[in-house]
CSV table of C-alpha atoms in Angstrom, one decimal:
chain,number,residue,atom,x,y,z
A,130,UNK,CA,0.0,0.0,0.0
A,131,UNK,CA,1.3,3.4,-0.9
A,132,UNK,CA,1.0,4.9,2.6
A,133,UNK,CA,4.6,5.8,3.3
A,134,UNK,CA,6.2,7.5,0.3
A,135,UNK,CA,9.3,9.4,1.3
A,136,UNK,CA,9.7,11.7,-1.7
A,137,UNK,CA,7.5,13.9,-3.9
A,138,UNK,CA,7.6,11.3,-6.7
A,139,UNK,CA,6.0,8.8,-4.3
A,140,UNK,CA,2.6,10.5,-4.4
A,141,UNK,CA,0.4,9.4,-7.2
A,142,UNK,CA,-3.0,10.8,-6.8
A,143,UNK,CA,-5.7,11.6,-4.2
A,144,UNK,CA,-8.0,8.8,-5.5
A,145,UNK,CA,-5.1,6.3,-5.1
A,146,UNK,CA,-4.7,7.5,-1.5
A,147,UNK,CA,-8.4,7.1,-0.9
A,148,UNK,CA,-8.1,3.6,-2.2
A,149,UNK,CA,-5.2,2.9,0.2
A,150,UNK,CA,-7.2,4.2,3.2
A,151,UNK,CA,-10.1,2.1,2.2
A,152,UNK,CA,-8.0,-0.9,1.9
A,153,UNK,CA,-6.8,-0.4,5.5
A,154,UNK,CA,-10.5,-0.6,6.5
A,155,UNK,CA,-10.9,-3.9,4.8
A,156,UNK,CA,-13.8,-2.7,2.7
A,157,UNK,CA,-14.4,-2.2,-1.0
A,158,UNK,CA,-14.0,1.3,-2.5
A,159,UNK,CA,-16.3,3.2,-4.8
A,160,UNK,CA,-15.4,5.9,-7.3
A,161,UNK,CA,-13.9,9.1,-5.8
A,162,UNK,CA,-13.4,12.0,-8.2
A,163,UNK,CA,-11.1,14.9,-7.3
A,164,UNK,CA,-11.7,18.3,-8.9
A,165,UNK,CA,-9.7,21.5,-9.1
A,166,UNK,CA,-6.1,22.1,-8.2
A,167,UNK,CA,-4.5,22.2,-4.8
A,168,UNK,CA,-4.1,25.9,-3.7
A,169,UNK,CA,-0.6,27.0,-3.4
A,170,UNK,CA,0.2,28.0,0.2
A,171,UNK,CA,3.3,28.5,2.4
A,172,UNK,CA,3.1,24.9,3.5
A,173,UNK,CA,5.7,22.4,2.1
A,174,UNK,CA,3.2,19.6,2.8
A,175,UNK,CA,0.3,18.3,0.7
A,176,UNK,CA,-2.2,19.5,3.1
A,177,UNK,CA,-5.0,20.0,0.6
A,178,UNK,CA,-4.5,16.6,-0.9
A,179,UNK,CA,-4.4,14.9,2.5
A,180,UNK,CA,-7.7,16.6,3.5
A,181,UNK,CA,-9.3,15.6,0.2
A,182,UNK,CA,-8.2,12.0,0.7
A,183,UNK,CA,-9.7,11.9,4.3
A,184,UNK,CA,-12.9,13.4,3.0
A,185,UNK,CA,-13.0,11.0,0.1
A,186,UNK,CA,-12.4,8.0,2.4
A,187,UNK,CA,-15.5,8.9,4.4
A,188,UNK,CA,-17.5,9.7,1.3
A,189,UNK,CA,-16.9,6.3,-0.3
A,190,UNK,CA,-17.9,4.5,3.0
A,191,UNK,CA,-21.2,6.5,3.1
A,192,UNK,CA,-21.8,6.0,-0.6
A,193,UNK,CA,-21.4,2.3,-0.2
A,194,UNK,CA,-24.5,2.3,2.0
A,195,UNK,CA,-26.5,3.8,-0.8
A,196,UNK,CA,-25.4,1.6,-3.6
A,197,UNK,CA,-22.0,3.2,-4.3
A,198,UNK,CA,-22.7,6.5,-6.2
A,199,UNK,CA,-19.7,8.4,-7.3
A,200,UNK,CA,-18.2,10.8,-4.7
A,201,UNK,CA,-16.7,14.1,-5.8
A,202,UNK,CA,-14.3,16.2,-3.6
A,203,UNK,CA,-12.8,19.6,-4.6
A,204,UNK,CA,-9.3,20.3,-3.5
A,205,UNK,CA,-9.8,23.9,-2.6
A,206,UNK,CA,-12.9,23.1,-0.7
A,207,UNK,CA,-11.0,20.3,1.1
A,208,UNK,CA,-8.3,22.8,2.2
A,209,UNK,CA,-11.1,25.0,3.7
A,210,UNK,CA,-12.1,22.2,5.9
A,211,UNK,CA,-8.8,22.4,7.7
A,212,UNK,CA,-9.6,26.0,8.7
A,213,UNK,CA,-13.3,25.6,9.4
A,214,UNK,CA,-12.7,26.8,12.9
A,215,UNK,CA,-11.7,30.2,11.4
A,216,UNK,CA,-14.3,30.3,8.7
A,217,UNK,CA,-17.3,29.8,11.0
A,218,UNK,CA,-19.4,32.6,12.4
A,219,UNK,CA,-21.8,32.7,15.3
A,220,UNK,CA,-24.3,35.5,15.2
A,221,UNK,CA,-22.0,37.4,12.8
A,222,UNK,CA,-18.8,37.0,14.8
A,223,UNK,CA,-16.0,34.7,13.9
A,224,UNK,CA,-16.6,31.8,16.3
A,225,UNK,CA,-12.9,31.5,17.4
A,226,UNK,CA,-13.3,35.0,18.9
A,227,UNK,CA,-16.3,34.0,21.0
A,228,UNK,CA,-14.2,32.9,24.0
A,229,UNK,CA,-14.8,33.1,27.7
A,230,UNK,CA,-11.1,33.8,28.4
A,231,UNK,CA,-9.1,35.3,25.5
A,232,UNK,CA,-5.8,34.7,27.1
A,233,UNK,CA,-6.5,30.9,27.4
A,234,UNK,CA,-6.2,30.5,23.7
A,235,UNK,CA,-3.9,33.5,23.2
A,236,UNK,CA,-1.2,32.0,25.4
A,237,UNK,CA,-1.1,28.8,23.4
A,238,UNK,CA,2.1,29.2,21.4
A,239,UNK,CA,5.7,28.2,20.7
A,240,UNK,CA,8.1,29.5,23.3
A,241,UNK,CA,11.9,29.7,23.0
A,242,UNK,CA,13.9,27.6,25.6
A,243,UNK,CA,17.3,27.9,27.1
A,244,UNK,CA,18.8,25.2,24.9
A,245,UNK,CA,18.0,27.1,21.7
A,246,UNK,CA,15.0,24.9,21.0
A,247,UNK,CA,11.3,25.6,21.5
A,248,UNK,CA,8.2,24.1,23.1
A,249,UNK,CA,4.5,24.5,22.5
A,250,UNK,CA,2.5,25.2,25.7
A,251,UNK,CA,-1.2,24.7,26.0
A,252,UNK,CA,-3.3,26.8,28.5
A,253,UNK,CA,-6.8,26.3,27.0
A,254,UNK,CA,-8.4,24.7,30.1
A,255,UNK,CA,-7.9,25.9,33.7
A,256,UNK,CA,-6.0,22.8,34.8
A,257,UNK,CA,-3.7,23.1,31.8
A,258,UNK,CA,-3.1,26.8,32.5
A,259,UNK,CA,-2.4,26.0,36.2
A,260,UNK,CA,0.1,23.3,35.3
A,261,UNK,CA,2.1,25.6,33.1
A,262,UNK,CA,2.0,28.5,35.6
A,263,UNK,CA,2.9,26.3,38.6
A,264,UNK,CA,5.9,24.8,36.9
A,265,UNK,CA,7.1,28.1,35.5
A,266,UNK,CA,6.1,30.0,38.7
A,267,UNK,CA,4.6,32.8,36.7
A,268,UNK,CA,1.1,34.4,36.1
A,269,UNK,CA,-0.8,33.5,32.9
A,270,UNK,CA,0.6,36.4,31.0
A,271,UNK,CA,2.3,35.6,27.7
A,272,UNK,CA,5.4,37.8,28.3
A,273,UNK,CA,5.9,36.2,31.7
A,274,UNK,CA,5.4,32.7,30.3
A,275,UNK,CA,8.0,33.4,27.6
A,276,UNK,CA,10.5,34.8,30.1
A,277,UNK,CA,10.1,31.8,32.5
A,278,UNK,CA,10.2,29.2,29.7
A,279,UNK,CA,13.5,30.7,28.5
A,280,UNK,CA,15.1,29.5,31.7
A,281,UNK,CA,14.3,25.8,30.9
A,282,UNK,CA,15.5,23.2,28.5
A,283,UNK,CA,12.7,22.2,26.1
A,284,UNK,CA,12.4,18.5,27.0
A,285,UNK,CA,12.8,19.1,30.8
A,286,UNK,CA,10.0,21.6,30.6
A,287,UNK,CA,7.9,19.2,28.5
A,288,UNK,CA,8.3,16.5,31.2
A,289,UNK,CA,7.6,18.9,34.1
A,290,UNK,CA,4.4,20.3,32.6
A,291,UNK,CA,3.1,16.9,31.7
A,292,UNK,CA,4.0,15.6,35.2
A,293,UNK,CA,2.0,18.5,36.7
A,294,UNK,CA,-1.1,17.4,34.8
A,295,UNK,CA,-0.7,19.8,31.8
A,296,UNK,CA,0.1,19.2,28.2
A,297,UNK,CA,3.2,20.4,26.2
A,298,UNK,CA,5.5,19.2,23.5
A,299,UNK,CA,9.1,20.1,22.8
A,300,UNK,CA,9.9,21.1,19.2
A,301,UNK,CA,11.7,18.2,17.6
A,302,UNK,CA,13.0,17.4,14.1
A,303,UNK,CA,11.5,14.6,12.0
A,304,UNK,CA,14.7,12.6,12.6
A,305,UNK,CA,14.5,13.1,16.4
A,306,UNK,CA,10.8,11.9,16.3
A,307,UNK,CA,11.7,8.9,14.2
A,308,UNK,CA,14.2,7.8,16.9
A,309,UNK,CA,12.0,8.7,19.9
A,310,UNK,CA,10.3,5.7,21.5
A,311,UNK,CA,6.8,7.1,20.9
A,312,UNK,CA,7.7,7.9,17.3
A,313,UNK,CA,9.1,4.4,16.7
A,314,UNK,CA,6.0,2.8,18.1
A,315,UNK,CA,3.8,5.0,16.0
A,316,UNK,CA,5.7,4.0,12.9
A,317,UNK,CA,4.7,0.4,13.4
A,318,UNK,CA,1.1,0.9,12.4
A,319,UNK,CA,-0.9,2.7,9.7
A,320,UNK,CA,-2.6,6.0,10.1
A,321,UNK,CA,-6.0,4.4,10.8
A,322,UNK,CA,-6.6,1.0,12.3
A,323,UNK,CA,-9.7,-1.1,12.3
A,324,UNK,CA,-9.6,-4.4,14.1
A,325,UNK,CA,-12.1,-7.0,15.4
A,326,UNK,CA,-11.8,-7.2,19.2
A,327,UNK,CA,-14.6,-9.5,20.1
A,328,UNK,CA,-17.4,-11.7,18.8
A,329,UNK,CA,-21.0,-10.8,18.3
A,330,UNK,CA,-23.8,-11.7,15.8
A,331,UNK,CA,-24.2,-9.6,12.7
A,332,UNK,CA,-26.3,-6.5,13.2
A,333,UNK,CA,-27.8,-5.2,10.0
A,334,UNK,CA,-27.9,-1.5,9.4
A,335,UNK,CA,-31.4,-0.4,10.3
A,336,UNK,CA,-32.4,1.8,7.4
A,337,UNK,CA,-30.4,0.9,4.3
A,338,UNK,CA,-33.0,2.5,1.9
A,339,UNK,CA,-32.8,5.9,3.5
A,340,UNK,CA,-30.6,8.8,2.7
A,341,UNK,CA,-28.7,10.1,4.6
A,342,UNK,CA,-27.7,6.5,5.3
A,343,UNK,CA,-27.0,6.5,9.1
A,344,UNK,CA,-30.6,6.8,10.3
A,345,UNK,CA,-31.2,4.5,13.2
A,346,UNK,CA,-27.5,4.4,14.2
A,347,UNK,CA,-26.9,5.5,17.8
A,348,UNK,CA,-23.6,7.1,18.7
A,349,UNK,CA,-22.4,7.7,22.3
A,350,UNK,CA,-20.0,10.6,22.0
A,351,UNK,CA,-17.5,10.9,24.9
A,352,UNK,CA,-15.2,13.4,23.3
A,353,UNK,CA,-14.1,17.0,23.5
A,354,UNK,CA,-12.2,19.8,21.6
A,355,UNK,CA,-12.1,19.1,17.8
A,356,UNK,CA,-11.1,15.7,16.4
A,357,UNK,CA,-13.5,13.4,18.2
A,358,UNK,CA,-16.5,15.8,18.3
A,359,UNK,CA,-16.1,16.7,14.6
A,360,UNK,CA,-16.1,13.0,13.7
A,361,UNK,CA,-19.4,12.5,15.6
A,362,UNK,CA,-20.8,15.7,14.1
A,363,UNK,CA,-20.2,14.2,10.7
A,364,UNK,CA,-22.0,11.0,11.7
A,365,UNK,CA,-24.9,13.1,13.0
A,366,UNK,CA,-25.0,15.1,9.7
A,367,UNK,CA,-25.4,11.8,7.8
A,368,UNK,CA,-28.4,10.7,10.0
A,369,UNK,CA,-27.0,9.2,13.2
A,370,UNK,CA,-28.6,9.8,16.6
A,371,UNK,CA,-25.7,11.2,18.6
A,372,UNK,CA,-25.7,11.8,22.3
A,373,UNK,CA,-22.7,13.8,23.4
A,374,UNK,CA,-21.7,13.2,27.1
A,375,UNK,CA,-19.7,15.6,29.2
A,376,UNK,CA,-18.9,16.3,32.8
A,377,UNK,CA,-20.6,19.5,34.1
A,378,UNK,CA,-17.4,20.6,35.8
A,379,UNK,CA,-15.3,20.1,32.6
A,380,UNK,CA,-17.2,22.0,29.9
A,381,UNK,CA,-15.8,22.7,26.5
A,382,UNK,CA,-15.7,26.4,25.6
A,383,UNK,CA,-18.7,27.8,23.9
A,384,UNK,CA,-16.8,28.2,20.6
A,385,UNK,CA,-16.1,24.4,20.6
A,386,UNK,CA,-19.7,23.6,21.3
A,387,UNK,CA,-20.7,25.8,18.3
A,388,UNK,CA,-18.1,24.3,16.0
A,389,UNK,CA,-18.6,20.6,16.9
A,390,UNK,CA,-22.1,20.2,18.3
A,391,UNK,CA,-24.1,20.2,15.2
A,392,UNK,CA,-27.1,17.7,15.3
A,393,UNK,CA,-26.2,16.3,18.7
A,394,UNK,CA,-28.0,16.0,22.0
A,395,UNK,CA,-25.9,17.0,25.0
A,396,UNK,CA,-26.2,15.2,28.3
A,397,UNK,CA,-24.2,15.5,31.5
A,398,UNK,CA,-22.5,12.5,33.1
A,399,UNK,CA,-19.9,12.1,35.8
A,400,UNK,CA,-18.6,8.6,35.5
A,401,UNK,CA,-17.1,8.9,39.0
A,402,UNK,CA,-20.7,8.6,40.3
A,403,UNK,CA,-21.9,5.0,40.3
A,404,UNK,CA,-25.4,5.8,39.2
A,405,UNK,CA,-24.3,8.0,36.3
A,406,UNK,CA,-21.7,5.4,35.2
A,407,UNK,CA,-24.5,2.8,35.2
A,408,UNK,CA,-26.7,5.1,33.1
A,409,UNK,CA,-23.9,5.6,30.6
A,410,UNK,CA,-23.4,1.8,30.3
A,411,UNK,CA,-27.1,1.5,29.6
A,412,UNK,CA,-26.8,4.2,26.9
A,413,UNK,CA,-23.8,2.3,25.3
A,414,UNK,CA,-25.6,-1.0,25.5
A,415,UNK,CA,-28.5,0.3,23.5
A,416,UNK,CA,-26.2,2.1,21.1
A,417,UNK,CA,-24.0,1.2,18.1
A,418,UNK,CA,-20.9,3.3,18.3
A,419,UNK,CA,-18.9,4.6,21.2
A,420,UNK,CA,-16.4,7.4,20.5
A,421,UNK,CA,-13.8,8.4,23.1
A,422,UNK,CA,-11.0,11.0,23.2
A,423,UNK,CA,-10.4,11.1,27.0
A,424,UNK,CA,-7.6,9.5,28.9
A,425,UNK,CA,-8.0,7.0,31.8
A,426,UNK,CA,-11.2,5.3,30.7
A,427,UNK,CA,-9.6,1.9,31.4
A,428,UNK,CA,-9.9,2.9,35.1
A,429,UNK,CA,-13.7,3.3,34.7
A,430,UNK,CA,-14.4,0.1,32.8
A,431,UNK,CA,-14.8,1.9,29.5
A,432,UNK,CA,-11.8,0.8,27.6
A,433,UNK,CA,-12.3,-0.9,24.3
A,434,UNK,CA,-11.7,-4.4,25.7
A,435,UNK,CA,-14.1,-3.8,28.6
A,436,UNK,CA,-16.8,-2.7,26.2
A,437,UNK,CA,-16.2,-5.8,24.0
A,438,UNK,CA,-17.0,-7.9,27.0
A,439,UNK,CA,-19.9,-6.0,28.4
A,440,UNK,CA,-21.4,-4.6,25.2
A,441,UNK,CA,-20.6,-7.0,22.4
A,442,UNK,CA,-21.2,-5.7,19.0
A,443,UNK,CA,-20.2,-2.1,19.8
A,444,UNK,CA,-18.1,-0.1,17.4
A,445,UNK,CA,-15.4,1.6,19.5
A,446,UNK,CA,-13.6,4.6,18.1
A,447,UNK,CA,-10.6,5.8,20.1
A,448,UNK,CA,-8.8,9.1,19.6
A,449,UNK,CA,-5.4,9.7,21.1
A,450,UNK,CA,-2.6,12.1,20.4
A,451,UNK,CA,0.4,9.8,21.0
A,452,UNK,CA,-1.1,6.3,21.1
A,453,UNK,CA,-2.7,4.3,23.9
A,454,UNK,CA,0.1,1.7,23.7
A,455,UNK,CA,3.0,4.2,23.6
A,456,UNK,CA,5.2,5.5,26.4
A,457,UNK,CA,3.1,8.6,26.3
A,458,UNK,CA,-0.2,6.8,26.8
A,459,UNK,CA,-1.0,8.9,29.8
A,460,UNK,CA,-0.2,12.2,28.2
A,461,UNK,CA,-2.9,14.3,26.7
A,462,UNK,CA,-2.3,16.1,23.4
A,463,UNK,CA,-3.7,18.5,20.8
A,464,UNK,CA,-3.2,19.3,17.2
A,465,UNK,CA,-0.4,21.8,17.7
A,466,UNK,CA,1.5,19.5,20.1
A,467,UNK,CA,1.5,16.7,17.5
A,468,UNK,CA,2.9,19.1,14.9
A,469,UNK,CA,5.6,20.3,17.4
A,470,UNK,CA,6.8,16.9,18.5
A,471,UNK,CA,6.9,15.1,15.1
A,472,UNK,CA,9.1,17.7,13.2
A,473,UNK,CA,6.1,18.8,11.2
A,474,UNK,CA,6.2,22.3,12.7
A,475,UNK,CA,9.9,22.8,11.9
A,476,UNK,CA,9.2,21.8,8.3
A,477,UNK,CA,6.3,24.2,8.1
A,478,UNK,CA,8.5,27.1,9.3
A,479,UNK,CA,11.6,26.2,7.3
A,480,UNK,CA,13.6,25.5,10.4
A,481,UNK,CA,11.6,27.9,12.7
A,482,UNK,CA,8.6,26.2,14.4
A,483,UNK,CA,5.3,27.2,12.8
A,484,UNK,CA,1.8,25.8,12.4
A,485,UNK,CA,0.4,25.1,8.9
A,486,UNK,CA,-1.2,28.1,7.2
A,487,UNK,CA,-4.6,26.6,8.1
A,488,UNK,CA,-3.6,26.7,11.8
A,489,UNK,CA,-5.1,23.3,12.4
A,490,UNK,CA,-4.4,20.1,10.6
A,491,UNK,CA,-4.5,16.7,12.2
A,492,UNK,CA,-7.7,17.5,14.2
A,493,UNK,CA,-9.8,17.7,11.1
A,494,UNK,CA,-8.0,15.0,9.2
A,495,UNK,CA,-8.4,12.6,12.2
A,496,UNK,CA,-12.1,13.5,12.4
A,497,UNK,CA,-12.7,12.4,8.8
A,498,UNK,CA,-10.5,9.3,9.2
A,499,UNK,CA,-12.2,8.2,12.4
A,500,UNK,CA,-15.7,8.8,10.9
A,501,UNK,CA,-14.7,6.7,7.9
A,502,UNK,CA,-13.5,3.9,10.2
A,503,UNK,CA,-16.7,4.0,12.2
A,504,UNK,CA,-18.9,3.6,9.0
A,505,UNK,CA,-16.6,0.9,7.7
A,506,UNK,CA,-16.9,-1.0,11.0
A,507,UNK,CA,-20.7,-0.7,10.9
A,508,UNK,CA,-20.6,-2.1,7.4
A,509,UNK,CA,-18.5,-5.0,8.4
A,510,UNK,CA,-20.5,-5.6,11.6
A,511,UNK,CA,-23.6,-5.9,9.4
A,512,UNK,CA,-22.2,-8.8,7.4
A,513,UNK,CA,-19.5,-10.3,9.6
A,514,UNK,CA,-20.7,-9.6,13.1
A,515,UNK,CA,-18.2,-8.8,15.8
A,516,UNK,CA,-17.1,-6.0,18.1
A,517,UNK,CA,-14.8,-3.5,16.3
A,518,UNK,CA,-12.2,-0.9,17.3
A,519,UNK,CA,-11.0,2.0,15.3
A,520,UNK,CA,-7.9,3.9,16.4
A,521,UNK,CA,-6.6,7.2,15.1
A,522,UNK,CA,-3.7,9.2,16.6
A,523,UNK,CA,-2.9,12.8,15.9
A,524,UNK,CA,0.8,12.4,15.8
A,525,UNK,CA,0.5,9.6,13.3
A,526,UNK,CA,-1.7,11.8,11.1
A,527,UNK,CA,1.2,14.3,10.9
A,528,UNK,CA,3.6,11.5,9.7
A,529,UNK,CA,1.0,10.3,7.2
A,530,UNK,CA,0.7,13.8,5.7
A,531,UNK,CA,4.5,14.0,5.4
A,532,UNK,CA,4.5,10.6,3.7
A,533,UNK,CA,2.5,12.1,0.8
A,534,UNK,CA,5.6,14.0,-0.2
A,535,UNK,CA,7.0,17.6,-0.1
A,536,UNK,CA,5.9,20.2,-2.5
A,537,UNK,CA,7.4,23.5,-3.6
A,538,UNK,CA,6.2,26.0,-1.0
A,539,UNK,CA,6.2,29.7,-1.2
A,540,UNK,CA,7.4,31.0,2.2
A,541,UNK,CA,5.2,33.8,3.4
A,542,UNK,CA,2.5,33.3,0.8
A,543,UNK,CA,-0.8,33.9,2.4
A,544,UNK,CA,-3.5,31.3,2.2
A,545,UNK,CA,-6.2,32.4,-0.3
A,546,UNK,CA,-9.8,33.3,0.5
A,547,UNK,CA,-12.2,30.5,1.2
A,548,UNK,CA,-13.9,28.8,-1.7
A,549,UNK,CA,-16.2,26.5,0.2
A,550,UNK,CA,-19.9,27.4,0.0
A,551,UNK,CA,-21.3,28.3,3.4
A,552,UNK,CA,-24.5,27.1,5.0
A,553,UNK,CA,-26.4,28.6,7.9
A,554,UNK,CA,-28.7,27.2,10.6
A,555,UNK,CA,-30.5,28.7,13.6
A,556,UNK,CA,-30.5,27.1,17.0
A,557,UNK,CA,-30.2,27.7,20.7
A,558,UNK,CA,-26.8,29.5,20.2
A,559,UNK,CA,-28.2,31.7,17.4
A,560,UNK,CA,-27.2,31.9,13.8
A,561,UNK,CA,-24.3,29.6,12.9
A,562,UNK,CA,-22.7,29.9,9.4
A,563,UNK,CA,-20.0,27.4,8.5
A,564,UNK,CA,-18.5,25.7,5.5
A,565,UNK,CA,-20.8,23.2,3.8
A,566,UNK,CA,-20.2,19.4,3.9
A,567,UNK,CA,-17.3,19.0,1.4
A,568,UNK,CA,-18.5,16.1,-0.7
A,569,UNK,CA,-21.0,15.6,-3.5
A,570,UNK,CA,-22.8,12.3,-4.1
A,571,UNK,CA,-23.9,11.6,-7.6
A,572,UNK,CA,-27.7,11.6,-7.8
A,573,UNK,CA,-28.1,12.3,-4.1
A,574,UNK,CA,-28.3,15.5,-2.1
A,575,UNK,CA,-25.5,16.3,0.3
A,576,UNK,CA,-27.0,16.8,3.8
A,577,UNK,CA,-26.4,20.1,5.7
A,578,UNK,CA,-25.0,20.3,9.2
A,579,UNK,CA,-27.6,20.8,11.8
A,580,UNK,CA,-27.7,23.3,14.7
A,581,UNK,CA,-25.7,22.6,17.9
A,582,UNK,CA,-27.4,22.5,21.3
A,583,UNK,CA,-26.2,23.6,24.7
A,584,UNK,CA,-24.3,21.3,27.0
A,585,UNK,CA,-26.4,19.4,29.5
A,586,UNK,CA,-29.8,20.1,27.9
A,587,UNK,CA,-30.7,16.5,27.2
A,588,UNK,CA,-31.3,13.5,29.5
A,589,UNK,CA,-28.8,10.7,29.6
A,590,UNK,CA,-30.9,8.3,27.7
A,591,UNK,CA,-32.0,7.5,24.2
């Protein structure tokens, strides 16, 4: 399979990459047509092609449920999906500016360290902010963080922040990551994994004659931030009944709810409370798919192997930044941290760490890959039976994008204006306008994203 080319000549085409991704899922592929040209940006990576391949991989899985109509994806529209967070508006305001604490996101950045390297620090959530500030013994002010970080070595600061319960990643080169134990472990498996982890009788899809094709599929969504929630938003857009579950004392910011909550019901659940944990298990037992992006669920009886025993036939989708079997299994991670650790950021900045011109990358790519894996698992469960697990890791996504080859970048070239059509919907948060679903199905209408709802406004039941 052409999943690890190491030079520009190794990349053949987006449809071929879609075929490779589909082969990893053990399912047949339909026809995926790519239109347009990849926009030229400052990135040396094939970010538009990677996005189009992830979108196409999900498209052919969905199309297979409707007899296999041709799926079309436009390269410029695919690029816009990577920056959907910056193209979405809520009541006329760019949604990324609708924040409870502007400094929380504003302090997320690369910081220079004493050894001439750098580190990306995350302060989005209070406990992450506190970990950074306790370790650096400074207030949550960007200039103070920068001054304090400059007194540390990058790896030492990374270890200290993570040990304090925060998240951070030192800036590494691609070669350093390839030799790192986590990087070596990641290289042993493909960008998306689908495996049968238990036995169960076949469970036919409930409404194969309907479009969108996921009507009757129930999804328990225990995720936060972007990758996991966007994957379940995509499943909801294509008809699934999605119940998003969150702890009332660990809410996502409103901007994240607006970006990722489309078409879902939102219920509160604290799995530390026995009665609520039992209610969640009841929800999972009557559902089809369980999607998780949190750490430590093995301590709550919610790991994939636990679910295979207690709820056979469940499709489990696990998101992790570094890999649940790696030395960093207990470390959290975000899009920017994966770019920082894997060498991707240094390549983006030509030797100076920088994020891609879309600002986000592997969160959205992982969302499409995980959703494709979920649909593929549902298809296989319908004919083969079984309990299935899908695994996607953010750091591995970075390596996969690099494997598509390097292109001639134009340093400093601004990313062009969005080309994706926009769609709007009204809901409890107001008027939300966001890029349209980026795939066209021959002879079928492409569904629109639905309005998000507020956290905790639905009961913990179907």
